[in-house]
């Protein structure tokens, strides 16, 4: 496997990836793979697969997960730092520029109208994201109960989402233990 | 100012730490941590999400940059830039640390039963939270006086314009399944301008 000539080259590749991917997350994976596997030959498909699997079972921002992991494979700690900065900085620049002008824009009536439509589209996108995620899990009775409870608690109470997540994780562990005991008995 | 910034950074660190399944999973967290504490207005949050979706870059990073900038609005240009950098760092830090640990120590502990079982509970919970947020958002857009948390069912304000936009968008996604998020947001923006110009 090749190494970049300079850390800046690594930074630049991840900067480009951050600058061109819309929608973030998994959407950037094909572009990242093309750059670091095909064009540069820094890592192989096995590493790409590995980070996909790891991201499935670790929390965090997917783009940062991928940049940190691949950066580390290429050039150790400094590689991971430089790759992560590279993937973040385009957002930081673009969004900072937009932030400074958004208020002037939003005082325009037509822009306000547009934002009603944008929010409506966002509601639909969030719903679609939930459907897409639900295809990835196996729905047994336990999953259905958790799903229903989570919807009810999130909709009708003010309990912090962090607590709900924590309870979900703990219930998962307890359920696993019960299954194990049952398995041992039979 | 520093205290405010640190408090907000801590929230973003938690958001980064508890986000599973991509950018969308952080939306319920943001609503619960930022809106209910009065740190940001709910309308602004969803306007930001719309922009974050239609600009390049990871959604989580875009949102952190936005809110960091917005939080420092009273303190001038440099403070706003600084706020963005702090929030972006805070949201990215958990990922960076965890993945660095895995890259150096190996991913053995991920295969442990404990982690797998915790995820078995986390996944349906996250999906429920995301569903609840999308449901809450559409109700708030169409019937803004309803508040589920306070069990307040006030139907007096009916934003039928948003319902029209929503139904057109639903039809579009049913017929064109491959519609990208940006396209959907752009179509939404145009529909907003048209529908509200006709019935304002």
Short mmCIF file of C-alpha atoms in Angstrom, two decimals:
data_model
loop_
_atom_site.label_atom_id
_atom_site.label_comp_id
_atom_site.label_asym_id
_atom_site.label_seq_id
_atom_site.Cartn_x
_atom_site.Cartn_y
_atom_site.Cartn_z
CA UNK A 1 0.00 0.00 0.00
CA UNK A 2 1.18 3.51 -0.82
CA UNK A 3 1.68 6.38 1.58
CA UNK A 4 0.89 10.03 0.89
CA UNK A 5 3.95 12.19 0.14
CA UNK A 6 2.93 14.68 2.75
CA UNK A 7 0.25 15.09 5.41
CA UNK A 8 -1.11 17.98 3.39
CA UNK A 9 -1.95 15.61 0.55
CA UNK A 10 -4.01 13.54 2.98
CA UNK A 11 -5.73 16.67 4.25
CA UNK A 12 -6.52 17.82 0.73
CA UNK A 13 -8.11 14.52 -0.30
CA UNK A 14 -10.43 14.52 2.73
CA UNK A 15 -11.13 18.23 2.28
CA UNK A 16 -12.37 17.49 -1.24
CA UNK A 17 -14.53 14.62 0.07
CA UNK A 18 -16.07 16.90 2.70
CA UNK A 19 -16.65 19.63 0.15
CA UNK A 20 -18.53 17.58 -2.45
CA UNK A 21 -20.73 15.18 -0.48
CA UNK A 22 -24.29 16.21 0.13
CA UNK A 23 -26.40 14.53 2.76
CA UNK A 24 -23.34 13.41 4.70
CA UNK A 25 -22.87 10.02 6.28
CA UNK A 26 -23.14 7.03 4.02
CA UNK A 27 -23.52 9.26 0.96
CA UNK A 28 -19.82 10.07 1.19
CA UNK A 29 -18.67 6.44 1.28
CA UNK A 30 -18.54 5.80 -2.50
CA UNK A 31 -16.64 9.04 -3.06
CA UNK A 32 -14.25 8.29 -0.20
CA UNK A 33 -13.64 4.78 -1.51
CA UNK A 34 -12.90 6.03 -5.01
CA UNK A 35 -10.37 8.56 -3.72
CA UNK A 36 -8.48 6.57 -1.08
CA UNK A 37 -8.73 3.07 -2.61
CA UNK A 38 -8.84 3.52 -6.39
CA UNK A 39 -7.08 6.81 -7.05
CA UNK A 40 -4.53 6.91 -4.23
CA UNK A 41 -4.22 3.26 -3.21
CA UNK A 42 -3.67 4.23 0.43
CA UNK A 43 -6.03 1.61 1.89
CA UNK A 44 -7.92 -1.38 0.45
CA UNK A 45 -11.57 -2.37 0.25
CA UNK A 46 -11.15 -4.45 3.37
CA UNK A 47 -10.52 -1.29 5.43
CA UNK A 48 -13.56 0.40 3.91
CA UNK A 49 -15.70 -2.59 4.86
CA UNK A 50 -14.21 -2.60 8.34
CA UNK A 51 -15.11 1.03 9.03
CA UNK A 52 -18.66 0.43 7.76
CA UNK A 53 -19.07 -2.43 10.22
CA UNK A 54 -17.47 -0.48 13.08
CA UNK A 55 -19.71 2.53 12.42
CA UNK A 56 -22.75 0.29 12.66
CA UNK A 57 -21.90 -0.50 16.26
CA UNK A 58 -20.30 2.69 17.53
CA UNK A 59 -21.91 6.03 18.21
CA UNK A 60 -20.80 9.20 16.51
CA UNK A 61 -20.75 11.20 13.32
CA UNK A 62 -20.24 8.77 10.45
CA UNK A 63 -18.01 11.04 8.35
CA UNK A 64 -15.73 11.63 11.33
CA UNK A 65 -15.66 7.91 12.15
CA UNK A 66 -14.59 7.09 8.60
CA UNK A 67 -12.01 9.89 8.34
CA UNK A 68 -10.47 9.02 11.71
CA UNK A 69 -10.23 5.31 10.92
CA UNK A 70 -8.89 5.64 7.38
CA UNK A 71 -6.55 8.49 8.37
CA UNK A 72 -5.12 6.30 11.12
CA UNK A 73 -4.59 3.39 8.72
CA UNK A 74 -2.69 5.66 6.36
CA UNK A 75 -0.50 7.70 8.71
CA UNK A 76 -1.15 6.92 12.39
CA UNK A 77 -2.42 9.52 14.84
CA UNK A 78 -1.48 12.56 12.75
CA UNK A 79 -3.11 10.97 9.76
CA UNK A 80 -6.37 10.55 11.66
CA UNK A 81 -6.26 14.14 12.91
CA UNK A 82 -5.48 15.61 9.50
CA UNK A 83 -8.14 13.51 7.73
CA UNK A 84 -10.79 14.47 10.30
CA UNK A 85 -9.93 18.16 10.02
CA UNK A 86 -10.04 17.82 6.26
CA UNK A 87 -13.53 16.37 6.22
CA UNK A 88 -14.84 18.96 8.73
CA UNK A 89 -13.33 22.22 7.50
CA UNK A 90 -15.37 22.60 4.26
CA UNK A 91 -18.58 22.50 6.37
CA UNK A 92 -17.14 24.96 8.82
CA UNK A 93 -16.36 27.43 6.02
CA UNK A 94 -19.58 27.01 4.00
CA UNK A 95 -21.93 27.09 6.97
CA UNK A 96 -20.13 30.02 8.61
CA UNK A 97 -20.60 32.07 5.45
CA UNK A 98 -24.29 31.11 5.27
CA UNK A 99 -24.78 31.88 9.00
CA UNK A 100 -23.64 35.46 8.50
CA UNK A 101 -26.16 36.11 5.71
CA UNK A 102 -29.12 33.96 6.72
CA UNK A 103 -30.82 36.63 8.83
CA UNK A 104 -30.91 39.19 6.01
CA UNK A 105 -32.29 36.49 3.72
CA UNK A 106 -34.93 35.34 6.14
CA UNK A 107 -36.45 38.80 6.46
CA UNK A 108 -37.61 38.49 2.84
CA UNK A 109 -41.23 37.35 2.65
CA UNK A 110 -40.64 34.96 -0.23
CA UNK A 111 -37.77 33.31 1.65
CA UNK A 112 -40.03 32.84 4.68
CA UNK A 113 -42.54 31.11 2.42
CA UNK A 114 -39.75 28.91 1.04
CA UNK A 115 -38.79 27.89 4.58
CA UNK A 116 -42.31 26.64 5.32
CA UNK A 117 -41.88 24.31 2.37
CA UNK A 118 -38.34 23.38 3.44
CA UNK A 119 -39.50 22.43 6.94
CA UNK A 120 -42.25 20.30 5.44
CA UNK A 121 -39.70 18.53 3.25
CA UNK A 122 -37.47 18.00 6.30
CA UNK A 123 -40.37 16.33 8.16
CA UNK A 124 -40.76 13.90 5.28
CA UNK A 125 -37.00 13.27 5.07
CA UNK A 126 -36.83 12.44 8.79
CA UNK A 127 -39.74 10.03 8.39
CA UNK A 128 -38.02 8.36 5.43
CA UNK A 129 -34.81 8.06 7.46
CA UNK A 130 -36.71 6.21 10.21
CA UNK A 131 -38.19 3.80 7.66
CA UNK A 132 -34.77 3.17 6.14
CA UNK A 133 -33.25 2.47 9.56
CA UNK A 134 -36.08 0.12 10.48
CA UNK A 135 -35.22 -2.10 7.50
CA UNK A 136 -31.88 -2.80 9.15
CA UNK A 137 -33.23 -4.42 12.29
CA UNK A 138 -35.02 -7.65 12.98
CA UNK A 139 -38.42 -6.91 14.51
CA UNK A 140 -39.21 -9.37 17.27
CA UNK A 141 -41.68 -8.70 20.11
CA UNK A 142 -38.95 -7.01 22.17
CA UNK A 143 -38.10 -4.57 19.36
CA UNK A 144 -41.79 -3.75 18.80
CA UNK A 145 -42.34 -3.01 22.49
CA UNK A 146 -39.28 -0.76 22.67
CA UNK A 147 -40.27 1.03 19.48
CA UNK A 148 -43.80 1.71 20.70
CA UNK A 149 -42.65 2.79 24.17
CA UNK A 150 -40.04 5.09 22.67
CA UNK A 151 -42.59 6.77 20.38
CA UNK A 152 -45.07 7.25 23.25
CA UNK A 153 -42.54 8.59 25.75
CA UNK A 154 -40.90 10.91 23.22
CA UNK A 155 -44.25 12.27 22.01
CA UNK A 156 -46.20 12.68 25.23
CA UNK A 157 -43.57 13.44 27.87
CA UNK A 158 -40.73 15.87 28.37
CA UNK A 159 -38.24 13.20 29.45
CA UNK A 160 -34.84 13.85 27.92
CA UNK A 161 -34.04 11.73 24.90
CA UNK A 162 -30.71 10.83 26.52
CA UNK A 163 -32.56 9.00 29.30
CA UNK A 164 -34.73 7.15 26.81
CA UNK A 165 -31.62 5.98 24.94
CA UNK A 166 -29.98 4.88 28.17
CA UNK A 167 -33.05 2.91 29.22
CA UNK A 168 -33.20 1.33 25.75
CA UNK A 169 -29.58 0.18 26.04
CA UNK A 170 -30.08 -1.21 29.56
CA UNK A 171 -33.25 -3.06 28.54
CA UNK A 172 -31.31 -4.55 25.61
CA UNK A 173 -28.69 -5.90 28.01
CA UNK A 174 -31.31 -7.24 30.45
CA UNK A 175 -33.19 -8.90 27.59
CA UNK A 176 -29.94 -10.51 26.44
CA UNK A 177 -29.35 -11.89 29.96
CA UNK A 178 -32.87 -13.33 30.17
CA UNK A 179 -32.44 -15.00 26.78
CA UNK A 180 -29.17 -16.48 27.97
CA UNK A 181 -30.71 -17.89 31.17
CA UNK A 182 -33.59 -19.32 29.16
CA UNK A 183 -31.12 -20.85 26.72
CA UNK A 184 -29.13 -22.40 29.60
CA UNK A 185 -32.25 -23.97 31.10
CA UNK A 186 -33.54 -25.60 27.93
CA UNK B 1 -19.91 34.03 27.44
CA UNK B 2 -17.30 31.34 28.09
CA UNK B 3 -19.68 29.55 30.46
CA UNK B 4 -22.48 29.63 27.88
CA UNK B 5 -20.12 28.27 25.28
CA UNK B 6 -18.91 25.44 27.51
CA UNK B 7 -22.46 24.49 28.45
CA UNK B 8 -23.41 24.33 24.77
CA UNK B 9 -20.21 22.45 23.90
CA UNK B 10 -21.06 19.83 26.55
CA UNK B 11 -24.48 19.36 24.94
CA UNK B 12 -22.89 18.90 21.52
CA UNK B 13 -20.38 16.46 22.96
CA UNK B 14 -23.32 14.41 24.31
CA UNK B 15 -25.08 14.67 20.95
CA UNK B 16 -21.94 13.37 19.22
CA UNK B 17 -21.65 10.59 21.77
CA UNK B 18 -25.25 9.41 21.53
CA UNK B 19 -25.80 9.65 17.80
CA UNK B 20 -26.45 6.32 16.14
CA UNK B 21 -27.49 5.53 12.61
CA UNK B 22 -26.45 8.70 10.87
CA UNK B 23 -27.25 12.38 11.07
CA UNK B 24 -30.98 11.95 11.50
CA UNK B 25 -30.63 10.22 14.85
CA UNK B 26 -29.27 13.44 16.33
CA UNK B 27 -32.41 15.42 15.53
CA UNK B 28 -34.45 14.07 18.48
CA UNK B 29 -31.43 14.75 20.69
CA UNK B 30 -31.16 18.32 19.45
CA UNK B 31 -34.83 18.95 19.93
CA UNK B 32 -34.72 17.57 23.45
CA UNK B 33 -31.42 19.14 24.52
CA UNK B 34 -31.47 22.48 22.70
CA UNK B 35 -35.11 23.44 22.16
CA UNK B 36 -36.56 22.36 25.50
CA UNK B 37 -33.80 24.25 27.30
CA UNK B 38 -34.62 27.38 25.33
CA UNK B 39 -31.20 27.50 23.68
CA UNK B 40 -32.68 27.66 20.21
CA UNK B 41 -36.11 28.30 18.73
CA UNK B 42 -37.74 25.18 17.23
CA UNK B 43 -38.45 26.88 13.91
CA UNK B 44 -34.84 27.92 13.61
CA UNK B 45 -33.71 24.36 14.38
CA UNK B 46 -35.69 22.94 11.47
CA UNK B 47 -34.72 25.78 9.14
CA UNK B 48 -31.12 24.94 9.96
CA UNK B 49 -31.69 21.25 9.33
CA UNK B 50 -33.13 22.14 5.93
CA UNK B 51 -30.03 24.16 5.09
CA UNK B 52 -27.66 21.58 6.58
CA UNK B 53 -29.28 18.95 4.34
CA UNK B 54 -28.86 21.00 1.19
CA UNK B 55 -25.26 22.10 1.68
CA UNK B 56 -22.27 19.78 1.33
CA UNK B 57 -20.72 18.13 4.36
CA UNK B 58 -21.89 15.93 7.23
CA UNK B 59 -25.21 17.09 8.71
CA UNK B 60 -23.97 16.86 12.30
CA UNK B 61 -21.00 19.10 11.54
CA UNK B 62 -23.14 21.58 9.59
CA UNK B 63 -25.60 21.81 12.49
CA UNK B 64 -22.86 22.27 15.08
CA UNK B 65 -21.29 25.05 13.01
CA UNK B 66 -24.64 26.76 12.60
CA UNK B 67 -25.67 26.66 16.22
CA UNK B 68 -22.20 27.63 17.47
CA UNK B 69 -22.35 30.68 15.23
CA UNK B 70 -25.91 31.53 16.25
CA UNK B 71 -25.21 31.19 19.98
CA UNK B 72 -22.45 33.82 19.83
CA UNK B 73 -24.48 36.27 17.75
CA UNK B 74 -24.36 39.03 20.39
CA UNK B 75 -20.59 38.93 20.72
CA UNK B 76 -19.50 39.84 17.19
CA UNK B 77 -17.78 38.31 14.20
CA UNK B 78 -14.77 36.61 15.81
CA UNK B 79 -16.82 35.17 18.68
CA UNK B 80 -19.24 33.67 16.16
CA UNK B 81 -16.43 31.98 14.24
CA UNK B 82 -14.98 30.79 17.55
CA UNK B 83 -18.38 29.43 18.63
CA UNK B 84 -18.63 27.42 15.40
CA UNK B 85 -15.17 25.94 15.86
CA UNK B 86 -15.87 24.98 19.48
CA UNK B 87 -19.23 23.29 18.68
CA UNK B 88 -17.85 21.45 15.67
CA UNK B 89 -14.94 20.16 17.73
CA UNK B 90 -17.31 19.13 20.52
CA UNK B 91 -19.59 17.12 18.23
CA UNK B 92 -16.69 15.44 16.41
CA UNK B 93 -14.61 14.63 19.50
CA UNK B 94 -16.51 11.51 20.72
CA UNK B 95 -16.24 9.90 17.25
CA UNK B 96 -12.59 10.80 16.99
CA UNK B 97 -11.69 9.38 20.41
CA UNK B 98 -13.74 6.18 20.06
CA UNK B 99 -12.49 5.35 16.57
CA UNK B 100 -8.91 6.15 17.55
CA UNK B 101 -9.23 3.71 20.45
CA UNK B 102 -10.64 1.05 18.14
CA UNK B 103 -7.95 1.68 15.51
CA UNK B 104 -5.16 1.31 18.10
CA UNK B 105 -6.59 -1.35 20.41
CA UNK B 106 -8.62 -3.31 17.87
CA UNK B 107 -12.36 -3.81 17.64
CA UNK B 108 -12.53 -6.76 20.03
CA UNK B 109 -14.82 -5.11 22.55
CA UNK B 110 -17.34 -4.29 19.80
CA UNK B 111 -17.84 -8.01 19.34
CA UNK B 112 -18.52 -8.45 23.05
CA UNK B 113 -22.03 -9.65 23.89
CA UNK B 114 -22.58 -6.65 26.12
CA UNK B 115 -22.23 -4.12 23.31
CA UNK B 116 -24.27 -6.22 20.89
CA UNK B 117 -27.12 -6.51 23.40
CA UNK B 118 -27.07 -2.82 24.24
CA UNK B 119 -27.43 -2.14 20.52
CA UNK B 120 -30.34 -4.53 20.29
CA UNK B 121 -32.14 -2.21 22.70
CA UNK B 122 -30.79 1.03 21.28
CA UNK B 123 -31.77 0.52 17.65
CA UNK B 124 -35.57 0.27 18.07
CA UNK B 125 -35.45 3.11 20.60
CA UNK B 126 -33.64 5.38 18.13
CA UNK B 127 -36.09 4.52 15.35
CA UNK B 128 -38.99 5.34 17.69
CA UNK B 129 -37.43 8.67 18.58
CA UNK B 130 -36.91 9.62 14.94
CA UNK B 131 -40.50 8.62 14.08
CA UNK B 132 -41.79 10.70 16.97
CA UNK B 133 -39.82 13.73 15.83
CA UNK B 134 -41.06 13.52 12.23
CA UNK B 135 -44.63 13.04 13.43
CA UNK B 136 -44.32 15.96 15.87
CA UNK B 137 -42.86 18.20 13.21
CA UNK B 138 -45.60 17.60 10.67
CA UNK B 139 -48.32 18.11 13.29
CA UNK B 140 -46.64 21.34 14.42
CA UNK B 141 -46.52 22.56 10.82
CA UNK B 142 -50.19 21.82 10.13
CA UNK B 143 -51.76 22.37 13.57
CA UNK B 144 -49.27 24.64 15.40
CA UNK B 145 -51.34 25.08 18.57
CA UNK B 146 -51.30 21.39 19.47
CA UNK B 147 -48.84 20.38 22.17
CA UNK B 148 -48.59 16.67 22.90
CA UNK B 149 -46.23 17.12 25.84
CA UNK B 150 -48.73 19.35 27.60
CA UNK B 151 -51.71 17.33 26.35
CA UNK B 152 -53.08 20.47 24.74
CA UNK B 153 -55.27 19.68 21.75
CA UNK B 154 -56.09 23.05 20.27
CA UNK B 155 -57.26 22.81 16.63
CA UNK B 156 -57.99 26.53 16.24
CA UNK B 157 -55.05 27.24 13.92
CA UNK B 158 -54.97 25.17 10.77
CA UNK B 159 -52.07 25.77 8.37
CA UNK B 160 -53.68 24.07 5.37
CA UNK B 161 -50.90 25.45 3.12
CA UNK B 162 -48.37 23.17 4.82
CA UNK B 163 -50.72 20.23 4.47
CA UNK B 164 -50.98 20.85 0.72
CA UNK B 165 -47.19 21.06 0.41
CA UNK B 166 -46.77 17.91 2.48
CA UNK B 167 -49.24 15.92 0.42
CA UNK B 168 -47.61 16.94 -2.85
CA UNK B 169 -44.19 15.97 -1.48
CA UNK B 170 -45.51 12.59 -0.25
CA UNK B 171 -46.97 11.90 -3.70
CA UNK B 172 -43.65 12.84 -5.31
CA UNK B 173 -41.66 10.47 -3.09
CA UNK B 174 -44.13 7.68 -3.75
CA UNK B 175 -43.71 8.03 -7.52
CA UNK B 176 -40.01 8.91 -7.58
CA UNK B 177 -38.37 6.76 -4.93
CA UNK B 178 -34.86 7.84 -5.89
CA UNK B 179 -35.46 11.53 -5.16
CA UNK B 180 -32.40 12.91 -3.33
CA UNK B 181 -32.82 14.90 -0.11
CA UNK B 182 -31.61 18.11 -1.77
CA UNK B 183 -34.09 17.76 -4.62
CA UNK B 184 -36.90 17.20 -2.12
CA UNK B 185 -35.87 20.28 -0.13
CA UNK B 186 -35.61 22.40 -3.29
CA UNK B 187 -39.06 21.25 -4.45
CA UNK B 188 -40.36 21.99 -0.94
CA UNK B 189 -38.92 25.51 -1.08
CA UNK B 190 -40.50 26.21 -4.46
CA UNK B 191 -43.85 24.78 -3.34
CA UNK B 192 -43.65 26.95 -0.21
CA UNK B 193 -43.20 30.07 -2.31
CA UNK B 194 -46.03 29.16 -4.68
CA UNK B 195 -48.59 27.92 -2.13
CA UNK B 196 -48.04 30.77 0.33
CA UNK B 197 -48.09 33.36 -2.47
CA UNK B 198 -51.53 32.09 -3.48
CA UNK B 199 -52.92 31.77 0.08
CA UNK B 200 -50.84 33.97 2.38
#
